[in-house]
XYZ file of C-alpha atoms in Angstrom:
543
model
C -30.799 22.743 -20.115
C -29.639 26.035 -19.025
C -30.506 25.018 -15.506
C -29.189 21.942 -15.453
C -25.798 23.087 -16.833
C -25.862 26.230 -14.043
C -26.886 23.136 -11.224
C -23.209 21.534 -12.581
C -21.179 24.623 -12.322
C -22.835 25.095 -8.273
C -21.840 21.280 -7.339
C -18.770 21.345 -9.600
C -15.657 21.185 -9.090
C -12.817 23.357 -8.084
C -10.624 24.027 -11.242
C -6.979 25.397 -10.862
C -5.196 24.741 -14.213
C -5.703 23.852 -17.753
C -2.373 21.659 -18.755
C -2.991 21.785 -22.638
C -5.907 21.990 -24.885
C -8.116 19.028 -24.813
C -8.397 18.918 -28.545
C -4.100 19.605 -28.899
C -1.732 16.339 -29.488
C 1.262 15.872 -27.234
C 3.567 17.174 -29.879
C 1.765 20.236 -29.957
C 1.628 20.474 -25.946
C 5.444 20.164 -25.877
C 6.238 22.464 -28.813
C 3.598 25.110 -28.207
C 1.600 26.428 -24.749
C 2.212 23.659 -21.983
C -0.611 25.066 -19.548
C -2.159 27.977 -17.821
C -3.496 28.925 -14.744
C -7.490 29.196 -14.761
C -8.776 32.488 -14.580
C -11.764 33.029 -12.808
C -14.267 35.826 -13.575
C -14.743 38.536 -11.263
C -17.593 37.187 -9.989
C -16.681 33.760 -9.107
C -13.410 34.896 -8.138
C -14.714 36.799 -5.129
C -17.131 34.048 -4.161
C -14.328 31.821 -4.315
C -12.203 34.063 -2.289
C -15.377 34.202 0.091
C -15.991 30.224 0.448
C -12.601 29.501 1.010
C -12.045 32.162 4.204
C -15.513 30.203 5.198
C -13.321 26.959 4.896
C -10.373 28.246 6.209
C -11.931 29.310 9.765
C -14.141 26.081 9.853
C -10.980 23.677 9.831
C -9.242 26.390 12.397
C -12.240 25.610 14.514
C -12.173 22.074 14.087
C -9.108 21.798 15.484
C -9.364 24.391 18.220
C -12.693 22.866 19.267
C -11.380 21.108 22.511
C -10.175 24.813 23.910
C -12.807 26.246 22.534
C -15.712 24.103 24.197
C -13.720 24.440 27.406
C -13.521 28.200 27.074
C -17.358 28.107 26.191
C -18.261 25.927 29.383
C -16.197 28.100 31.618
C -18.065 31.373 30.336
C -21.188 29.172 30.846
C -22.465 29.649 27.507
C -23.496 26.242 27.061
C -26.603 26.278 27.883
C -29.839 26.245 26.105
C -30.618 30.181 26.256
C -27.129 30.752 24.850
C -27.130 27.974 22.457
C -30.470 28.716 20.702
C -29.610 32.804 19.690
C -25.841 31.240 18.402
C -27.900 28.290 16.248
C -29.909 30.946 14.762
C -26.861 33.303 14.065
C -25.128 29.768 12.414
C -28.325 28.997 10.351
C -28.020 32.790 8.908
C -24.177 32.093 8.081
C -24.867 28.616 6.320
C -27.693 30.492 4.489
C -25.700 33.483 3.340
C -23.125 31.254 2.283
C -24.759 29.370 0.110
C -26.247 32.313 -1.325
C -22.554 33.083 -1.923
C -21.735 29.405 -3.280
C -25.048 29.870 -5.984
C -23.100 33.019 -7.609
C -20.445 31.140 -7.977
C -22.235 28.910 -10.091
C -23.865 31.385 -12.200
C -19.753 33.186 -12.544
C -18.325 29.717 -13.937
C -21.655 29.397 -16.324
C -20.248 32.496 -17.417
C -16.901 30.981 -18.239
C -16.835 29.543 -21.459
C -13.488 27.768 -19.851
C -14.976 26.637 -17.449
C -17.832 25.313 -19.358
C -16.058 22.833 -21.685
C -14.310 21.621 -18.457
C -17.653 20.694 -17.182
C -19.060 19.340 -20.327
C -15.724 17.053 -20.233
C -15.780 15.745 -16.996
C -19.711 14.753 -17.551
C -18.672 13.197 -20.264
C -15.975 11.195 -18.793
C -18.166 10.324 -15.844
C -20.534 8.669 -17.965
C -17.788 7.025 -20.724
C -14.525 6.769 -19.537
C -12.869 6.230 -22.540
C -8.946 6.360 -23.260
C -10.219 9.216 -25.149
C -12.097 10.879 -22.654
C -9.553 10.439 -20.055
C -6.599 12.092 -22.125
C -9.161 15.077 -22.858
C -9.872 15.140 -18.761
C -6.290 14.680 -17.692
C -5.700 18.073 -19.680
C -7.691 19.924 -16.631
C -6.410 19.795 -12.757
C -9.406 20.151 -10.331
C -10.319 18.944 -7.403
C -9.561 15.301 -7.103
C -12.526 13.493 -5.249
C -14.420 14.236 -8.821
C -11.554 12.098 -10.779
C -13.131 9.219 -11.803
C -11.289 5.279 -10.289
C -9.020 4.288 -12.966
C -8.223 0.796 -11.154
C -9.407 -1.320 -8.703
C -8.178 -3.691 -6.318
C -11.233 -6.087 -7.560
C -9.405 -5.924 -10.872
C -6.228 -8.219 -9.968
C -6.623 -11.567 -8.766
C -4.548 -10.556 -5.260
C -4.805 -12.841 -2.333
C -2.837 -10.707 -0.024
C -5.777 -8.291 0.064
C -9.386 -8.536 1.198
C -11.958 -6.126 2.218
C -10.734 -6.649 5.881
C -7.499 -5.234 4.299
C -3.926 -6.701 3.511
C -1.900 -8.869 6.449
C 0.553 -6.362 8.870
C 2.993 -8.021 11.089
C 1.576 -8.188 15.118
C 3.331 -7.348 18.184
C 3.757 -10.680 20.000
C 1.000 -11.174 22.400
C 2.207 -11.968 25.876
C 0.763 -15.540 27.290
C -1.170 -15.193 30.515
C -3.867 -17.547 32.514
C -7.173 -16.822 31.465
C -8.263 -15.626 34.423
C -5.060 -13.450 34.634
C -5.775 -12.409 31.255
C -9.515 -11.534 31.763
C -7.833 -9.305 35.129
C -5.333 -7.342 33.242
C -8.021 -6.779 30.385
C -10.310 -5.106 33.015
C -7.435 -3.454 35.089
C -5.738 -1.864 31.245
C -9.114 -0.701 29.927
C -8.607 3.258 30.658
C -4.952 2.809 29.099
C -6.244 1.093 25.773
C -9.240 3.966 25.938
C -6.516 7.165 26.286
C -4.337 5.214 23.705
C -7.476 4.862 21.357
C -7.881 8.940 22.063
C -4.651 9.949 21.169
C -4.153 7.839 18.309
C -7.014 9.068 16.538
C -6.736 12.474 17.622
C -3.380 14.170 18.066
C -1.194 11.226 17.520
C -2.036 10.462 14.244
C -1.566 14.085 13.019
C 2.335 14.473 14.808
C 2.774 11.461 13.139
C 1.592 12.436 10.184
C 1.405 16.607 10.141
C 0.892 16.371 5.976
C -2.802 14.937 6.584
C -3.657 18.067 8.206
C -5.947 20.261 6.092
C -4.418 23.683 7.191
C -1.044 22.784 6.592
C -2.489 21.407 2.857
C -4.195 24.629 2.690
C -0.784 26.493 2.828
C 1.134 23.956 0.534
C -1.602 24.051 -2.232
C 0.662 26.448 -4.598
C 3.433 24.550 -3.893
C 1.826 21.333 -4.870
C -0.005 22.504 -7.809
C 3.077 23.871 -9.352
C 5.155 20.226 -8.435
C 2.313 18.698 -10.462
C 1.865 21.337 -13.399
C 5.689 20.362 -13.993
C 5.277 16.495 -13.680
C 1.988 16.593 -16.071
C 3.468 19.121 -18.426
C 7.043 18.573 -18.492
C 7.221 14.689 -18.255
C 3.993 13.719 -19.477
C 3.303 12.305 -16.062
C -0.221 10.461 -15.932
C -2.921 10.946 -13.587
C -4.423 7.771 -11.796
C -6.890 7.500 -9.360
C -6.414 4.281 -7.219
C -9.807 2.227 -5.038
C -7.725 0.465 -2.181
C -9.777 -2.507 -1.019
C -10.615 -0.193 2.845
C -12.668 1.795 0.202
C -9.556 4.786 0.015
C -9.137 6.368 -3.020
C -5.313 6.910 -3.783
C -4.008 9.361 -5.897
C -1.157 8.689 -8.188
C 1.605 9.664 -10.251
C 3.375 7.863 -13.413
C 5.942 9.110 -15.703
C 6.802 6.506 -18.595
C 10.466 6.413 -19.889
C 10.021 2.915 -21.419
C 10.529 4.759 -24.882
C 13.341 7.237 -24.342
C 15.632 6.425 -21.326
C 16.924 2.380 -22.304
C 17.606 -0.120 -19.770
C 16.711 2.568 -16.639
C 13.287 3.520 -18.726
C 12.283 -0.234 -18.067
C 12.809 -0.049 -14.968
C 10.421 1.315 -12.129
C 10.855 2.979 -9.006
C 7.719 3.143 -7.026
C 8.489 6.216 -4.475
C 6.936 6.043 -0.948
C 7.365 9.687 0.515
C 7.581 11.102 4.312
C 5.407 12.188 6.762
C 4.933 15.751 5.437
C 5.859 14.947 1.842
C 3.722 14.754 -1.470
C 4.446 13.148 -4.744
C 4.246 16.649 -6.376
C 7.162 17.995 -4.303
C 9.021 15.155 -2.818
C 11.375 12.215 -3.393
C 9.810 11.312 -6.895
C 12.136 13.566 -8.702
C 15.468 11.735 -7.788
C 14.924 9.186 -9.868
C 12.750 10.747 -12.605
C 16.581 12.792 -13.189
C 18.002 9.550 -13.142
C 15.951 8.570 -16.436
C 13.744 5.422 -14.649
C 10.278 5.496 -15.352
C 8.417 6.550 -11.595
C 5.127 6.172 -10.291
C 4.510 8.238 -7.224
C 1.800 8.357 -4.724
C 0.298 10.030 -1.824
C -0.297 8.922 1.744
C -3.732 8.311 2.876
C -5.495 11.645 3.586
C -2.665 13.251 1.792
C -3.664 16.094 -0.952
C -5.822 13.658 -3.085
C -5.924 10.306 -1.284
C -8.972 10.215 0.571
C -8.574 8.356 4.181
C -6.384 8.354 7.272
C -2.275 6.961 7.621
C -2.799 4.585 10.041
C -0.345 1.432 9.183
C -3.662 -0.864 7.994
C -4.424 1.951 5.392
C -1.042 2.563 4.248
C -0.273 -1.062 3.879
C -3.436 -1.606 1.884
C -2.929 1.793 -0.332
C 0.777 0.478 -0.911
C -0.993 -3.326 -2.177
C -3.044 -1.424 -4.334
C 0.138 0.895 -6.547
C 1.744 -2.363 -6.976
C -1.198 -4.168 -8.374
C -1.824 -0.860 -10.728
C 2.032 -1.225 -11.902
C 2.086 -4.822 -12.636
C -1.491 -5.104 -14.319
C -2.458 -1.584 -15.873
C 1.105 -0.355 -16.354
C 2.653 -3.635 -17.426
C 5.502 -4.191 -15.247
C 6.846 -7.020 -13.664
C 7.349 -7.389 -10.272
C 11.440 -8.023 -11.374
C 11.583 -4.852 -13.277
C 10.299 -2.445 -10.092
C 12.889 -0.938 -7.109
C 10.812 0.640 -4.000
C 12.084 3.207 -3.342
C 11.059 5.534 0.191
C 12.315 8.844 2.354
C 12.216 8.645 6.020
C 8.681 7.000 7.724
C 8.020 6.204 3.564
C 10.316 3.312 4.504
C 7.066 1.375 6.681
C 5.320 0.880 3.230
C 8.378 0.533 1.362
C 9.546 -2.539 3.632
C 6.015 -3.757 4.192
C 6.457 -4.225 0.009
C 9.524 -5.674 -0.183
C 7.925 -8.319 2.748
C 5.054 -8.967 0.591
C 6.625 -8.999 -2.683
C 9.822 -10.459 -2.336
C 10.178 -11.166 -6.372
C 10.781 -7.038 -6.373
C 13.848 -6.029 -7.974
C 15.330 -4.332 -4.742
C 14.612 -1.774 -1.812
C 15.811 1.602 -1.209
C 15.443 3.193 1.908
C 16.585 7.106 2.821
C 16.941 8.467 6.143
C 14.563 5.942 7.672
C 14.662 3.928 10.930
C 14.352 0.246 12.320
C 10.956 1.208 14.689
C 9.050 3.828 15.902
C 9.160 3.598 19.270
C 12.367 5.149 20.145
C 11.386 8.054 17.894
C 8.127 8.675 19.931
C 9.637 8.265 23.415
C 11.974 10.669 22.640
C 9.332 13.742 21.677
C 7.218 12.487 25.022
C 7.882 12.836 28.753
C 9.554 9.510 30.611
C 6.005 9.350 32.915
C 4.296 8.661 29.388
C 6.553 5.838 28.666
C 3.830 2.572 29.527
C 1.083 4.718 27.507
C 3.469 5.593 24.538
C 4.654 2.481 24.404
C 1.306 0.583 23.966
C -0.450 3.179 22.046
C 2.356 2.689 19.337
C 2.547 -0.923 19.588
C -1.315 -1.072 19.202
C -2.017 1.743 16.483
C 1.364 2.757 14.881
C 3.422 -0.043 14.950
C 5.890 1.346 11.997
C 8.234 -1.947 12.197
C 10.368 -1.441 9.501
C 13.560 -3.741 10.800
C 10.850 -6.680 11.394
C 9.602 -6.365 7.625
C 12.654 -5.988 5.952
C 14.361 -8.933 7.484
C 11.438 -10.938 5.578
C 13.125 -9.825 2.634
C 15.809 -11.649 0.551
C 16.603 -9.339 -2.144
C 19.073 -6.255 -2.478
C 19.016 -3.169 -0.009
C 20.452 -0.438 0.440
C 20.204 2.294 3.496
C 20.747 5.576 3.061
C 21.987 7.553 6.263
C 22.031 11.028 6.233
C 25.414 11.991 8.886
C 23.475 15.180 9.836
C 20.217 14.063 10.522
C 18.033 15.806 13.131
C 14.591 13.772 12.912
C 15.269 9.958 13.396
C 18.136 10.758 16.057
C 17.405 9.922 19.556
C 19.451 12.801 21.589
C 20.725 14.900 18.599
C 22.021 15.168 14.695
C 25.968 16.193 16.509
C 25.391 12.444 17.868
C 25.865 10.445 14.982
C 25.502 6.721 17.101
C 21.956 7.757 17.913
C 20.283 7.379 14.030
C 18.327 4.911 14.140
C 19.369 4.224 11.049
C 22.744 2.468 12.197
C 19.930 -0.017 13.978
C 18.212 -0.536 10.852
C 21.720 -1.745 9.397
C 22.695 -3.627 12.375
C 19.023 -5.754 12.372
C 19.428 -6.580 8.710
C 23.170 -7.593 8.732
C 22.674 -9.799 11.930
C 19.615 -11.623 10.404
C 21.769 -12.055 7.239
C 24.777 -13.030 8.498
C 24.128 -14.249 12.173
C 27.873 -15.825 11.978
C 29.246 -12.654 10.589
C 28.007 -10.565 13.358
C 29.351 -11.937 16.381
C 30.859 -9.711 19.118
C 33.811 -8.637 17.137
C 31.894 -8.017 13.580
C 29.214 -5.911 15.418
C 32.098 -4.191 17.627
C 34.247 -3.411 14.182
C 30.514 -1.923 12.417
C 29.933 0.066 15.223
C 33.189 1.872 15.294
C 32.622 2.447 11.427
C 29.155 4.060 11.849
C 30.732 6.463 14.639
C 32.788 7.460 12.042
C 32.462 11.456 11.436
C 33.416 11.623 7.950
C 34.946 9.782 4.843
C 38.593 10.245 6.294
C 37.495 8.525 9.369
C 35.431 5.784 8.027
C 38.524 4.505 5.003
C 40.682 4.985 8.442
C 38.456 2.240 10.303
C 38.692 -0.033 7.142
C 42.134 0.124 6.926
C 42.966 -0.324 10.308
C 41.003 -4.022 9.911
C 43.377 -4.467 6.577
C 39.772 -5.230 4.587
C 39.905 -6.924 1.407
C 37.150 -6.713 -0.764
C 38.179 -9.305 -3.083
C 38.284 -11.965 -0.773
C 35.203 -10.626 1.262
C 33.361 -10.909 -2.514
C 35.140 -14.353 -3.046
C 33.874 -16.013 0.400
C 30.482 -15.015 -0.142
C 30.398 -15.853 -4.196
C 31.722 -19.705 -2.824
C 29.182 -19.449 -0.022
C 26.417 -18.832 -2.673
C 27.577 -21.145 -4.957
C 27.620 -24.035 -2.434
C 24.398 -23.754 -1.360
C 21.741 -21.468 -3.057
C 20.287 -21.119 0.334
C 18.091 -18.009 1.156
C 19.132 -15.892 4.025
C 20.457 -15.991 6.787
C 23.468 -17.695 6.021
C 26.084 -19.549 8.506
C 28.979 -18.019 6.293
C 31.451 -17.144 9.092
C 30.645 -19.942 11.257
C 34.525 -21.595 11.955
C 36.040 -18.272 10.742
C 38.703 -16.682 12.928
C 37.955 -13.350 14.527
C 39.699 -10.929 11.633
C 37.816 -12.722 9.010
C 34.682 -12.117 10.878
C 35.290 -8.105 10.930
C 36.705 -8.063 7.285
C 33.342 -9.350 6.188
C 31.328 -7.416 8.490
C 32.717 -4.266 7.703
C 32.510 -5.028 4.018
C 28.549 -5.744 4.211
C 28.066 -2.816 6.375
C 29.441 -0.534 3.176
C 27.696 -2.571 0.842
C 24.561 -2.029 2.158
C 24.916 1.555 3.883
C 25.751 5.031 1.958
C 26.377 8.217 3.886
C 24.624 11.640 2.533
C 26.172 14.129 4.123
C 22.664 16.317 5.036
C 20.407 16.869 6.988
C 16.548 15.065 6.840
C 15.143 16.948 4.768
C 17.300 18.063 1.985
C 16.321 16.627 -1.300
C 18.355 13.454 -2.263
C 20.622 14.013 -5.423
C 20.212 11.556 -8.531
C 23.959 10.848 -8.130
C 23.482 9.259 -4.720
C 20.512 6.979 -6.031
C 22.027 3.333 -7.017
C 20.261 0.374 -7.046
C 21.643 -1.372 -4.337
C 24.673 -4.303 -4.182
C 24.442 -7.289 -5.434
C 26.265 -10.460 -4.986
């Protein structure tokens, strides 16, 4: 028994904080001790410290391993009498190490915290019970031992299969077949480099919070975010199976009982491309009093896997099924909320669930192509362009135009990140394209020459002054813009776009399109990054 428990400790895992006592009810969390780092013992504290400098220069030599083999190939030490002495000197490391990793062991069998940890997660493992869980969800530890808490096999989903949920294709182009069968053979080394640096540096600029190191130095940071969600709002724990076979770890905070009308309703929160659910746009509207359920990227602290579009589409199908059949919400009752290149899964949502509530988007853009050509030289242009197309086609204007319900943009007038020359150069957001795209699917009539002309004058405007100067100057009245399209409505019921417009003289046409364009865009005066406040979150306009 003794050995068997000592075997558990070696292969266990990782255990950073005890939230509460297992055996302590949630009053008694919230009135007495709400959680405590774990203190290691000397021994396994050094070990620790040991293993994780081991870890720490193995991912540092993962990703240096290009230079590195070209350094070692100019020195000519690849070669078999230089390759055999370093194998041997490797073999020794991996030895010692584990050496090192088996007194670690024997420290946490020495733990008696670290112990009843164990015994609870076995436990679990073999009976996960509601009971079980709420003594396990006391502990935080490394997440790939958290046992699946749904499925995607659970809901009866026909958007998703094990090939994955449906994205929206580039349009191919139409050739001959033997033209086609040419250009295939002639574009094979360009699909081969674009394969390359998608899946090796392209994916990771994309998406710098997948990388381990920069994980590594965010751990505090994110352990902290969490000890406040789990501790201070009762948040709940969830790990999610994704039907690609990645595991997606979650966040939910229930204010059905406290908070009213905004408690019943849920904001799913899709974060950026260096952000966490411990840290990020989650807490706007858990200040707001709506009950949020947050969740991390693919290859993201937790979430096992890689964020290529497929895998964030299908880790985005599976939150929604967890909301509507383990949490109990209704498809009606949930806003989607998303920050920046969160707005791909956000959109892809509001595309495949158009019975959502509504669709909030913060300092996000229309594609990503512009973004990338800007960060790459102009020679790169053919290969950037079909390497994004093919493997990171983030199309968020396409998706959300297959959405009827309310939206609402969020452009931050300082932005530095989705700007193609500069954040002084307010015009180049791509967020002013994102509005343009929606309003002229919506309102095609609307948005002739002089309603886009009028829009685009109020999105170069450089402050509050500037833009109320704009919509004076067209003499806009909101009451009749709001009676034209309440009469349109009631006429016809018809789902978007509409022809309201169509036979309208030119003043009417910029009254209404200036109107939309502040319905359904809010300035934030920031930059990208700064945190959004719970006063600027609204659900969006609705007729």
């Amino acid at each position: 028994m003794a050995v068997w428990l000592w075997l558990r400790c070696l292969f266990g895992p990782h255990l950073q904080r005890i939230h509460r006592s297992p055996e302590s009810d949630r009053l008694e969390a919230r009135t007495g001790r709400r959680g405590w780092t774990y203190q290691p013992r000397s021994l396994e504290k050094h070990t620790d410290s040991i293993l994780g400098w081991a870890s720490a220069i193995w991912s540092l030599s993962y990703y240096s391993s290009p230079l590195l083999l070209c350094y070692l190939y100019r020195k000519g030490y690849l070669c078999t009498t230089k390759l055999v002495p370093v194998g041997q000197y490797l073999g020794t490391i991996l030895v010692c190490l584990f050496g090192v990793a088996c007194l670690r062991g024997l420290g946490r069998w020495r733990n008696p915290e670290y112990l009843q940890f164990i015994s609870i997660l076995d436990e679990a493992t073999r009976n996960y019970s509601p009971a079980n869980k709420k003594k396990l969800s006391s502990y935080d530890f490394d997440f790939s031992h958290w046992p699946v808490d749904f499925s995607w096999k659970e809901a009866s989903n026909p958007k998703a299969t094990k090939a994955g949920v449906s994205l929206l294709k580039p349009e191919p182009r139409h050739r001959g077949s033997t033209d086609s069968i040419l250009t295939s053979f002639r574009t094979l080394p360009c699909h081969i480099v674009s394969y390359l640096i998608a899946h090796s540096f392209g994916r990771r600029m994309l998406y710098p919070g997948s990388v381990g190191l920069l994980q590594k130095a965010m751990r505090p940071m994110l352990q902290q975010g969490q000890a406040r969600l789990i501790e201070e709002f009762d948040g709940q724990r969830n790990k999610l199976l994704a039907c690609d076979g990645n595991k997606i770890d979650t966040m939910f905070v229930d204010r059905r009982k406290e908070q009213g009308s905004r408690g019943k309703t849920l904001v799913i929160c899709c974060e950026g491309n260096a952000g966490f659910y411990e840290v990020g746009c989650m807490n706007t509207p858990l200040e707001g009093g709506y009950s949020v359920l947050g969740w991390n990227h693919p290859g993201f602290a937790g979430s096992t896997g890689v964020p290529f579009p497929q895998n964030e589409a299908n880790a985005m199908d599976v939150v929604i099924q967890f909301a509507i059949h383990q949490l109990g919400f209704k498809l009606s009752d949930i806003i989607v909320y998303a920050w920046s290149i969160g707005g791909f899964t956000a959109s892809w949502a509001a595309m495949s669930y158009p019975e959502i509530r509504a669709l909030v988007l913060d300092a996000s853009f229309d594609d990503l192509l512009p973004l990338a050509l800007k960060v790459m030289p102009d020679s790169w242009r053919p290969l950037v362009t079909h390497t994004v197309r093919q493997y990171m086609n983030l199309n968020n204007a396409e998706q959300i135009c297959r959405y009827q319900g309310p939206v609402l943009l969020i452009r931050r007038t300082k932005d530095e990140i989705i700007t193609t020359t500069g954040p002084e150069d307010i015009m180049s957001n791509r967020g002013n394209d994102l509005l343009l795209r929606l309003l002229q699917f919506r309102y095609p009539k609307v948005m002739t020459e002089e309603g886009v002309k009028a829009v685009r004058q109020w999105l170069a405007a450089a402050s509050p002054l500037e833009e109320a100067t704009v919509y004076s100057r067209n003499e806009v009245d909101d009451d009749w813009c709001v009676s034209v399209l309440q009469s349109y409505q009631t006429d016809r019921e018809t789902p978007f776009p509409w022809s309201v417009g169509d036979e309208m003289a030119p003043e009417g046409r910029r009254q209404l399109a200036l109107f939309l364009a502040r319905k359904y865009m809010r300035n934030f005066e920031s930059t990208h990054c700064t945190p959004l406040p719970c006063s600027e979150f609204q659900p969006p306009w609705k007729l």
